[in-house]
Short mmCIF file of N, CA and C in Angstrom, two decimals:
data_model
loop_
_atom_site.label_atom_id
_atom_site.label_comp_id
_atom_site.label_asym_id
_atom_site.label_seq_id
_atom_site.Cartn_x
_atom_site.Cartn_y
_atom_site.Cartn_z
N UNK A 235 124.55 179.27 119.20
CA UNK A 235 124.86 180.24 118.37
C UNK A 235 123.69 180.19 117.37
N UNK A 236 122.63 181.28 117.32
CA UNK A 236 121.98 181.29 116.03
C UNK A 236 122.57 181.49 114.54
N UNK A 237 122.09 180.45 113.91
CA UNK A 237 122.60 180.35 112.72
C UNK A 237 121.72 181.14 111.34
N UNK A 238 120.48 181.05 112.17
CA UNK A 238 119.33 182.34 111.22
C UNK A 238 119.57 183.75 110.84
N UNK A 239 120.71 184.07 111.48
CA UNK A 239 120.76 185.67 111.39
C UNK A 239 122.20 185.82 110.72
N UNK A 240 121.96 186.63 109.39
CA UNK A 240 122.94 186.63 108.88
C UNK A 240 124.08 187.71 109.47
N UNK A 241 125.41 187.78 109.10
CA UNK A 241 126.34 188.50 109.71
C UNK A 241 125.90 190.01 109.35
N UNK A 242 125.78 190.27 108.10
CA UNK A 242 124.83 191.43 107.80
C UNK A 242 123.94 192.15 108.68
N UNK A 243 123.00 191.35 108.98
CA UNK A 243 122.02 191.63 109.77
C UNK A 243 122.33 191.59 111.55
N UNK A 244 122.97 190.96 111.91
CA UNK A 244 123.78 191.04 113.35
C UNK A 244 124.52 192.49 113.22
N UNK A 245 125.33 192.76 112.23
CA UNK A 245 125.89 194.05 112.11
C UNK A 245 125.12 194.97 112.04
N UNK A 246 124.02 195.19 111.31
CA UNK A 246 122.79 196.40 111.05
C UNK A 246 122.48 196.24 112.30
N UNK A 247 121.77 195.16 112.77
CA UNK A 247 121.16 194.93 114.25
C UNK A 247 121.83 195.77 115.10
N UNK A 248 123.16 195.73 115.68
CA UNK A 248 124.05 196.12 116.33
C UNK A 248 124.28 197.75 116.07
N UNK A 249 124.37 198.11 114.90
CA UNK A 249 124.35 199.25 114.58
C UNK A 249 122.88 200.35 115.12
N UNK A 250 122.11 199.66 114.73
CA UNK A 250 121.07 200.33 115.10
C UNK A 250 120.59 200.49 116.58
N UNK A 251 120.94 199.61 117.27
CA UNK A 251 120.81 199.17 118.80
C UNK A 251 122.14 200.28 119.48
N UNK A 252 123.14 200.36 118.57
CA UNK A 252 123.96 201.17 119.27
C UNK A 252 123.95 202.82 119.12
N UNK A 253 123.22 202.94 118.05
CA UNK A 253 122.99 204.11 117.98
C UNK A 253 121.99 204.81 118.98
N UNK A 254 120.54 203.74 118.90
CA UNK A 254 119.78 204.42 119.94
C UNK A 254 120.44 204.30 121.80
N UNK A 255 121.32 203.31 121.74
CA UNK A 255 121.49 203.37 123.05
C UNK A 255 122.64 204.71 123.47
N UNK A 256 123.37 204.89 122.30
CA UNK A 256 124.20 206.08 122.26
C UNK A 256 123.83 207.32 122.41
N UNK A 257 122.23 207.17 121.85
CA UNK A 257 121.70 208.47 121.88
C UNK A 257 120.71 208.83 123.10
N UNK A 258 120.15 207.65 123.74
CA UNK A 258 119.69 207.37 125.25
C UNK A 258 120.65 208.28 126.13
N UNK A 259 121.77 207.40 125.93
CA UNK A 259 123.11 208.02 127.18
C UNK A 259 123.43 209.34 126.63
N UNK A 260 123.63 209.69 125.56
CA UNK A 260 124.20 211.12 125.01
C UNK A 260 123.12 212.17 125.85
N UNK A 261 121.87 212.02 125.65
CA UNK A 261 121.02 212.70 126.16
C UNK A 261 120.83 212.80 127.85
N UNK A 262 121.30 211.78 128.41
CA UNK A 262 121.33 211.62 129.73
C UNK A 262 122.76 212.42 130.60
N UNK A 263 123.41 212.87 129.74
CA UNK A 263 124.76 213.21 130.37
C UNK A 263 125.40 214.34 130.01
N UNK A 264 125.67 214.96 130.69
CA UNK A 264 126.52 216.47 130.27
C UNK A 264 127.77 216.22 130.29
N UNK A 265 128.51 215.18 131.02
CA UNK A 265 129.83 215.00 131.29
C UNK A 265 130.44 214.78 129.85
N UNK A 266 129.83 214.36 129.01
CA UNK A 266 130.45 214.23 127.69
C UNK A 266 131.19 215.36 127.16
N UNK A 267 130.53 216.59 127.42
CA UNK A 267 130.90 217.83 127.02
C UNK A 267 132.33 218.44 127.90
N UNK A 268 132.04 217.82 129.05
CA UNK A 268 133.20 218.01 130.40
C UNK A 268 134.44 217.07 129.82
N UNK A 269 134.46 215.91 129.44
CA UNK A 269 135.05 215.03 129.50
C UNK A 269 135.98 215.35 128.07
N UNK A 270 135.15 215.52 126.94
CA UNK A 270 136.04 216.24 125.89
C UNK A 270 136.65 217.26 125.97
N UNK A 271 135.90 218.10 127.00
CA UNK A 271 137.05 219.38 127.05
C UNK A 271 138.33 219.14 127.99
N UNK A 272 138.10 218.21 129.04
CA UNK A 272 139.10 217.87 129.82
C UNK A 272 140.31 217.43 129.10
N UNK A 273 140.22 216.63 127.68
CA UNK A 273 141.01 216.01 127.13
C UNK A 273 141.56 216.76 125.72
N UNK A 274 141.32 218.13 126.01
CA UNK A 274 141.73 218.90 124.84
C UNK A 274 141.15 219.17 123.73
N UNK A 275 139.91 218.43 123.50
CA UNK A 275 138.92 219.06 122.30
C UNK A 275 137.78 219.82 122.82
N UNK A 276 138.09 220.88 122.17
CA UNK A 276 137.42 222.19 122.89
C UNK A 276 135.97 222.51 121.89
N UNK A 277 135.83 221.57 120.69
CA UNK A 277 134.30 221.51 120.13
C UNK A 277 133.73 220.58 120.52
N UNK A 278 132.67 220.90 121.67
CA UNK A 278 132.28 219.81 122.20
C UNK A 278 131.21 218.87 121.22
N UNK A 279 130.79 219.59 119.72
CA UNK A 279 130.29 218.67 118.89
C UNK A 279 131.21 217.61 118.47
N UNK A 280 132.53 217.95 118.34
CA UNK A 280 133.50 216.76 117.65
C UNK A 280 133.43 215.74 118.96
N UNK A 281 133.60 215.95 120.04
CA UNK A 281 133.48 214.87 120.95
C UNK A 281 132.30 214.15 121.07
N UNK A 282 131.17 214.78 120.78
CA UNK A 282 129.70 213.97 121.07
C UNK A 282 129.74 213.01 119.47
N UNK A 283 130.48 213.70 118.32
CA UNK A 283 130.04 212.94 117.13
C UNK A 283 131.10 211.95 117.16
N UNK A 284 132.32 211.76 117.95
CA UNK A 284 133.32 210.67 118.17
C UNK A 284 132.39 210.01 119.17
N UNK A 285 131.52 210.17 120.02
CA UNK A 285 131.04 208.93 120.68
C UNK A 285 130.15 208.30 119.75
N UNK A 286 129.18 208.91 119.10
CA UNK A 286 128.04 208.63 118.31
C UNK A 286 129.04 207.68 117.33
N UNK A 287 129.86 208.08 116.35
CA UNK A 287 130.49 207.21 116.04
C UNK A 287 131.27 205.87 116.47
N UNK A 288 131.73 205.93 117.65
CA UNK A 288 132.31 204.72 118.17
C UNK A 288 131.22 203.77 119.27
N UNK A 289 130.32 204.50 119.56
CA UNK A 289 129.06 203.55 120.21
C UNK A 289 128.01 203.20 119.29
N UNK A 290 127.78 203.74 118.04
CA UNK A 290 127.13 203.16 117.13
C UNK A 290 127.53 202.13 116.42
N UNK A 291 128.86 202.71 115.31
CA UNK A 291 129.33 201.72 114.43
C UNK A 291 130.57 200.78 114.97
N UNK A 292 131.21 201.35 115.82
CA UNK A 292 132.30 200.48 116.16
C UNK A 292 131.69 198.92 117.51
N UNK A 293 131.13 199.76 118.31
CA UNK A 293 130.90 198.89 119.57
C UNK A 293 129.51 198.41 119.12
N UNK A 294 128.80 199.01 118.42
CA UNK A 294 127.42 198.31 118.08
C UNK A 294 127.90 197.06 116.89
N UNK A 295 128.57 197.35 115.92
CA UNK A 295 129.02 196.26 115.27
C UNK A 295 129.68 194.90 115.77
N UNK A 296 130.57 195.29 116.67
CA UNK A 296 131.16 194.38 117.44
C UNK A 296 130.22 193.57 118.33
N UNK A 297 129.20 194.38 118.68
CA UNK A 297 128.06 193.29 119.57
C UNK A 297 127.18 192.66 118.88
N UNK A 298 127.02 193.18 117.59
CA UNK A 298 126.28 191.98 116.91
C UNK A 298 127.22 191.04 116.44
N UNK A 299 128.57 190.95 116.32
CA UNK A 299 129.15 190.14 116.15
C UNK A 299 129.20 189.28 117.16
N UNK A 300 129.53 189.43 118.53
CA UNK A 300 129.83 188.80 119.36
C UNK A 300 128.55 188.16 120.25
N UNK A 301 127.53 188.82 120.09
CA UNK A 301 126.31 188.71 120.94
C UNK A 301 125.84 186.92 121.11
N UNK A 302 125.93 186.19 120.13
CA UNK A 302 125.62 184.98 120.30
C UNK A 302 126.76 184.08 121.25
N UNK A 303 127.86 184.30 121.09
CA UNK A 303 129.15 183.89 121.80
C UNK A 303 129.21 184.35 123.37
N UNK A 304 128.12 185.31 123.66
CA UNK A 304 127.95 185.59 125.16
C UNK A 304 126.82 184.84 125.55
N UNK A 305 126.82 184.94 127.21
CA UNK A 305 125.94 184.21 127.88
C UNK A 305 124.55 185.30 128.52
N UNK A 306 123.75 184.79 128.81
CA UNK A 306 122.55 185.38 129.21
C UNK A 306 121.52 185.91 128.27
N UNK A 307 120.48 186.43 129.23
CA UNK A 307 119.61 187.59 128.03
C UNK A 307 120.38 188.40 127.40
N UNK A 308 119.89 189.03 126.28
CA UNK A 308 120.61 189.82 125.73
C UNK A 308 120.73 191.22 126.45
N UNK A 309 120.30 191.82 127.29
CA UNK A 309 120.70 192.70 128.20
C UNK A 309 121.77 192.68 128.65
N UNK A 310 121.78 191.44 129.24
CA UNK A 310 123.22 191.19 130.14
C UNK A 310 124.32 190.97 129.36
N UNK A 311 124.24 190.27 128.25
CA UNK A 311 125.38 190.08 126.92
C UNK A 311 125.80 191.63 126.94
N UNK A 312 124.93 192.74 126.50
CA UNK A 312 125.09 194.31 126.34
C UNK A 312 126.11 194.61 127.41
N UNK A 313 125.71 194.30 128.77
CA UNK A 313 126.56 194.64 129.89
C UNK A 313 127.86 194.14 129.87
N UNK A 314 128.02 193.01 129.69
CA UNK A 314 129.29 192.21 129.40
C UNK A 314 130.13 192.75 128.45
N UNK A 315 129.51 193.04 127.37
CA UNK A 315 130.46 193.86 125.93
C UNK A 315 130.97 195.02 126.46
N UNK A 316 129.89 195.92 126.89
CA UNK A 316 130.26 197.24 127.32
C UNK A 316 131.14 197.21 128.56
N UNK A 317 131.10 196.43 129.52
CA UNK A 317 132.09 196.02 130.56
C UNK A 317 133.46 196.29 129.90
N UNK A 318 133.89 195.25 128.75
CA UNK A 318 135.04 195.30 128.15
C UNK A 318 135.25 196.70 127.68
N UNK A 319 134.44 197.23 127.05
CA UNK A 319 134.87 198.42 126.60
C UNK A 319 135.18 199.28 127.57
N UNK A 320 134.46 199.40 128.74
CA UNK A 320 134.84 200.34 129.61
C UNK A 320 136.41 200.11 130.14
N UNK A 321 136.64 198.82 130.39
CA UNK A 321 137.90 198.53 130.44
C UNK A 321 139.11 198.94 129.73
N UNK A 322 138.70 198.65 128.45
CA UNK A 322 139.54 199.30 127.11
C UNK A 322 139.87 200.73 127.31
N UNK A 323 138.68 201.35 127.48
CA UNK A 323 138.66 202.80 127.55
C UNK A 323 139.80 203.61 128.89
N UNK A 324 139.41 202.53 130.02
CA UNK A 324 140.11 203.07 131.01
C UNK A 324 141.65 202.81 131.40
N UNK A 325 141.94 201.39 130.82
CA UNK A 325 143.29 200.95 130.78
C UNK A 325 144.14 201.39 129.33
N UNK A 326 143.47 201.61 128.39
CA UNK A 326 144.34 202.08 127.21
C UNK A 326 143.75 203.32 126.47
N UNK A 327 142.96 203.45 126.25
CA UNK A 327 142.48 204.93 125.72
C UNK A 327 142.69 206.34 126.85
N UNK A 328 142.20 206.23 127.79
CA UNK A 328 142.48 207.40 128.73
C UNK A 328 143.77 207.82 129.04
N UNK A 329 144.81 206.94 129.23
CA UNK A 329 145.98 207.22 129.61
C UNK A 329 146.49 207.96 128.31
N UNK A 330 146.23 207.66 127.00
CA UNK A 330 146.35 208.19 125.57
C UNK A 330 146.08 209.80 125.82
N UNK A 331 144.59 210.05 126.24
CA UNK A 331 144.09 211.05 126.02
C UNK A 331 144.70 212.06 126.99
N UNK A 332 145.08 211.77 127.82
CA UNK A 332 145.62 212.29 128.90
C UNK A 332 144.71 212.57 130.43
N UNK A 333 143.63 211.61 130.43
CA UNK A 333 142.75 211.48 131.37
C UNK A 333 143.53 210.70 132.45
N UNK A 334 144.44 209.98 132.30
CA UNK A 334 145.19 209.09 133.25
C UNK A 334 144.86 207.88 133.16
N UNK A 335 145.64 207.07 133.85
CA UNK A 335 145.27 205.75 134.14
C UNK A 335 143.66 205.33 134.90
N UNK A 336 143.07 204.69 134.35
CA UNK A 336 141.66 204.69 134.82
C UNK A 336 141.10 206.00 134.98
N UNK A 337 141.08 206.87 134.04
CA UNK A 337 140.65 207.92 133.93
C UNK A 337 140.57 209.08 135.39
N UNK A 338 141.65 208.71 136.32
CA UNK A 338 142.06 209.44 137.55
C UNK A 338 142.32 210.95 137.41
N UNK A 339 142.59 211.40 136.48
CA UNK A 339 142.92 212.91 136.38
C UNK A 339 141.90 213.34 136.30
N UNK A 340 140.63 212.73 135.85
CA UNK A 340 139.66 213.58 135.90
C UNK A 340 138.64 213.46 137.24
N UNK A 341 139.35 212.95 137.96
CA UNK A 341 138.87 212.78 139.85
C UNK A 341 138.45 211.52 140.19
N UNK A 342 138.41 211.27 141.16
CA UNK A 342 138.22 209.93 142.00
C UNK A 342 137.14 209.13 141.59
N UNK A 343 136.11 209.59 141.41
CA UNK A 343 135.01 209.44 141.47
C UNK A 343 134.73 209.07 139.55
N UNK A 344 135.95 209.16 138.77
CA UNK A 344 135.45 209.38 137.22
C UNK A 344 135.85 207.75 137.12
N UNK A 345 136.05 207.03 137.51
CA UNK A 345 136.46 205.64 136.96
C UNK A 345 135.12 204.82 137.03
N UNK A 346 134.23 205.15 138.30
CA UNK A 346 133.10 204.85 138.30
C UNK A 346 132.17 205.04 137.78
N UNK A 347 132.11 206.47 137.57
CA UNK A 347 130.91 207.19 136.47
C UNK A 347 131.67 206.70 134.77
N UNK A 348 132.89 206.33 134.69
CA UNK A 348 132.97 205.86 133.12
C UNK A 348 132.34 204.43 133.26
N UNK A 349 132.48 203.62 133.88
CA UNK A 349 132.28 202.50 134.39
C UNK A 349 130.40 202.33 134.35
N UNK A 350 129.57 203.35 135.01
CA UNK A 350 128.61 203.12 135.26
C UNK A 350 127.83 203.16 133.80
N UNK A 351 128.29 204.59 133.11
CA UNK A 351 127.93 204.86 131.84
C UNK A 351 128.15 203.63 130.94
N UNK A 352 128.88 203.05 130.94
CA UNK A 352 129.36 202.11 129.76
C UNK A 352 128.34 200.84 129.97
N UNK A 353 128.33 200.53 131.46
CA UNK A 353 127.30 199.41 131.41
C UNK A 353 125.98 199.65 131.56
N UNK A 354 125.70 200.81 131.53
CA UNK A 354 124.20 201.34 131.16
C UNK A 354 124.14 201.34 129.90
N UNK A 355 125.32 201.98 129.15
CA UNK A 355 124.89 201.79 127.71
C UNK A 355 124.76 200.42 127.13
N UNK A 356 125.48 199.27 128.07
CA UNK A 356 125.49 198.08 127.51
C UNK A 356 123.94 197.37 127.71
N UNK A 357 123.69 197.81 128.60
CA UNK A 357 122.12 197.27 128.79
C UNK A 357 121.14 197.64 128.05
N UNK A 358 121.38 198.84 127.66
CA UNK A 358 120.30 199.64 126.58
C UNK A 358 120.61 198.88 125.04
N UNK A 359 122.16 198.89 124.75
CA UNK A 359 122.48 198.23 123.59
C UNK A 359 121.88 196.92 123.56
N UNK A 360 121.97 196.28 124.76
CA UNK A 360 121.58 194.42 124.45
C UNK A 360 120.14 194.42 124.31
N UNK A 361 119.40 195.15 125.17
CA UNK A 361 117.84 194.78 125.34
C UNK A 361 117.43 195.36 123.90
N UNK A 362 117.66 196.37 123.17
CA UNK A 362 117.12 196.82 122.04
C UNK A 362 118.00 195.78 120.81
N UNK A 363 118.80 195.23 121.07
CA UNK A 363 119.25 194.27 119.89
C UNK A 363 118.42 193.32 120.43
N UNK A 364 118.17 192.89 121.19
CA UNK A 364 117.70 191.58 121.54
C UNK A 364 115.90 191.85 121.20
N UNK A 365 115.38 192.65 121.39
CA UNK A 365 114.11 193.29 120.38
C UNK A 365 114.46 193.19 119.00
N UNK A 366 115.51 193.79 118.30
CA UNK A 366 115.27 193.74 116.95
C UNK A 366 115.55 192.40 116.33
N UNK A 367 116.28 191.49 117.10
CA UNK A 367 116.43 190.03 116.56
C UNK A 367 115.54 189.03 116.75
N UNK A 368 114.47 189.71 117.77
CA UNK A 368 113.54 188.95 118.48
C UNK A 368 111.90 188.85 117.40
N UNK A 369 112.01 188.75 116.19
CA UNK A 369 111.06 189.02 115.32
C UNK A 369 110.31 188.03 115.22
N UNK A 370 108.97 187.87 114.57
CA UNK A 370 108.39 186.91 114.14
C UNK A 370 108.95 186.14 112.77
N UNK A 371 109.30 187.16 112.05
CA UNK A 371 110.27 186.33 110.98
C UNK A 371 111.57 185.85 111.47
N UNK A 372 112.22 186.30 112.28
CA UNK A 372 113.35 185.46 113.20
C UNK A 372 112.65 184.17 113.70
N UNK A 373 111.77 183.99 114.54
CA UNK A 373 111.14 182.81 114.91
C UNK A 373 110.45 182.17 113.82
N UNK A 374 110.00 182.46 112.99
CA UNK A 374 109.74 181.25 111.81
C UNK A 374 110.66 180.72 111.07
N UNK A 375 111.97 181.84 111.03
CA UNK A 375 113.04 180.95 110.16
C UNK A 375 113.87 180.30 111.05
N UNK A 376 113.87 180.45 112.44
CA UNK A 376 114.48 179.43 113.50
C UNK A 376 113.47 178.05 113.49
N UNK A 377 112.04 178.27 113.64
CA UNK A 377 111.12 177.09 113.44
C UNK A 377 111.22 176.19 112.29
N UNK A 378 111.65 176.96 110.92
CA UNK A 378 111.94 176.46 109.67
C UNK A 378 113.01 175.50 110.00
N UNK A 379 114.39 176.24 110.35
CA UNK A 379 115.53 175.54 110.55
C UNK A 379 115.52 174.25 111.37
N UNK A 380 114.91 174.65 112.35
CA UNK A 380 114.78 173.41 113.21
C UNK A 380 114.00 172.34 112.90
N UNK A 381 112.80 172.10 111.73
CA UNK A 381 112.15 170.94 111.32
C UNK A 381 112.85 170.40 110.31
N UNK A 382 114.22 171.02 109.73
CA UNK A 382 114.58 170.20 109.00
C UNK A 382 115.42 168.94 109.03
#
């Protein structure tokens, strides 16, 4: 685990990466509107704002905290983290919203779509986070700490 990156920087970088990943995914798919309507939220803006909150603040912050405990390159760490989020959504959140176990009330392909969107989000999240922490300043601090 890298000790040269503060918890505040980890969370901050996670939030920035989470926002960008959520923005990219939100721009790529209209199903957010369809999904929010399917679970009873009639104002698509509410659903979109909820996704930005969760994707940016919740999952971005969590990813910033767990990044160094995961394996592989940053993008793969993002995929692993978002895979966990997808499982939470499909097994716990979806049944509570009326979408059914694994989101199956939304259709047979819904679990695949939910998983793919989350995994794509994770790859973007991880790749951006990796770029944010891989700065000249971070490399200098790491070199400075390793020479002690």
